[in-house]
Amino acid sequence: MRLFDNTETAFKLKSDSELERAYFLFKMIQNQPMVRIGTAVTNFALKAHLPVEGLIRSTVFDHFCGGVTEDDCLPNIEKMYDRGNVHSILDYSVEGKEDEAQFEDALQMTLKTIDFAEEKKSIPYAVFKPTGFGRFALYQKLTEGEEHTEEEKVEWERVVERFHIVCKAAAEKDVPLLIDAEESWMQDAADDLIEELMEIYNKEKAIVFNTLQMYRHDRLEYLRGLYQRAHQKGYHIGMKVVRGAYMEKERERAKEKGYPSPICVDKQATDDNYNEAVRFMMEHKNMAIFAGTHNEESSYLLMDLAKEYNVESTDKRMWFGQLYGMSDHISFNLAQEGYNVAKYVPFGPVRDVMPYLIRRAEENTSVAGQTSRELNLLKTERKRRKL
């Protein structure tokens, strides 16, 4: 039996009723029309202030989110750590807010999660999104080579200051900080800023981590260039490597605006690109990798590379990461083998986290085989438990 086929280890934390709920949810997600209808109905119900939060909370929210507040998440976090040796990363998943008060809230929340990570062994990283700290349009203008207005320059300075505040706090408390990637038409501005921060805060080791979305065919070249620059200037690279989260959106926009799509031609090209990035990072020193993947072959590859380059499974420069509520067969089996594993645990008010949850459901329907694999594993475990 291959490592990731062990469903007893994968689902050991799930009660029978939680296992049944997971099976029911992935059955629903497998049905694309159902996801579309469910999304529309949920959005309507929330906008109309219908009393649906309880239903959402007891089904999709509780499966994919740790709780409404960071304290809410702690029982789940401690259970995964104590019983499965799986760590957690608190991810404040409120999306699409565009005012200064919300950006300040996100800043305070990120500082709070850095404190949590400093205190608790079960939380190894903190995380935030660039657009959590500033308006999308500001990043987009810089990425597209446009000048900011005088007003926007002042606004951008506040964004940069927020980045510095959290990176400085992370460095002082020795908590590595993951910065998520977003859409390609705003990403260059975020990349440039994060690179400046790496140069300041990553002198001794990787504290500031950027994110590479490997469904973009230009990311390998970017990683190689970054390595050269870091090598010359003498700082460490921290990188979360993922396949990516905005594929449909990216392709549609490229088609609509008439520019070549930044997305790889197909799934195989994306997989090859991802694996090549992992290989490049393991070959070169002064790099720390957080491999965010739900792909079994990429996980096996990283395990093989670690052996090849004599990197201990417990080396803090190498982590595996999966989303809470998904790919438990990878997370818990890897942790059992002694590897560093962390679950991304989203949290926030039910209403505010819905855009995140809808994106999760849509992603699952569009990733061929992901949902089927989850269902097959759940089916195997139900049979093993004779449910």
Coordinates of N, CA and C in Angstrom, one line a residue, residues 59 66 79 91 108 132 160 185 197 258 350:
T59 N -22.5 23.0 8.0 CA -22.1 22.1 6.9 C -20.8 22.5 6.3
G66 N -11.9 26.8 10.5 CA -11.6 26.4 11.8 C -12.5 27.0 12.8
K79 N -6.2 19.7 18.6 CA -6.5 18.3 18.4 C -5.6 17.7 17.2
D91 N -5.5 31.5 9.0 CA -5.7 32.3 7.8 C -7.0 33.1 7.9
Q108 N -4.0 44.3 12.2 CA -4.1 43.9 13.7 C -4.2 42.4 13.8
G132 N -5.2 42.3 1.5 CA -5.7 42.5 2.8 C -5.2 43.9 3.4
V160 N 2.8 50.0 2.2 CA 4.1 49.5 2.4 C 4.5 49.5 3.9
W185 N -2.3 40.4 -12.8 CA -2.3 41.8 -13.2 C -2.1 42.8 -12.0
L197 N 11.5 43.4 1.0 CA 11.4 42.9 2.4 C 12.3 41.7 2.7
G258 N -7.5 40.4 -24.8 CA -6.7 40.1 -26.0 C -5.2 40.0 -25.8
V350 N -18.9 34.1 9.4 CA -19.5 33.3 8.3 C -19.8 34.1 7.0

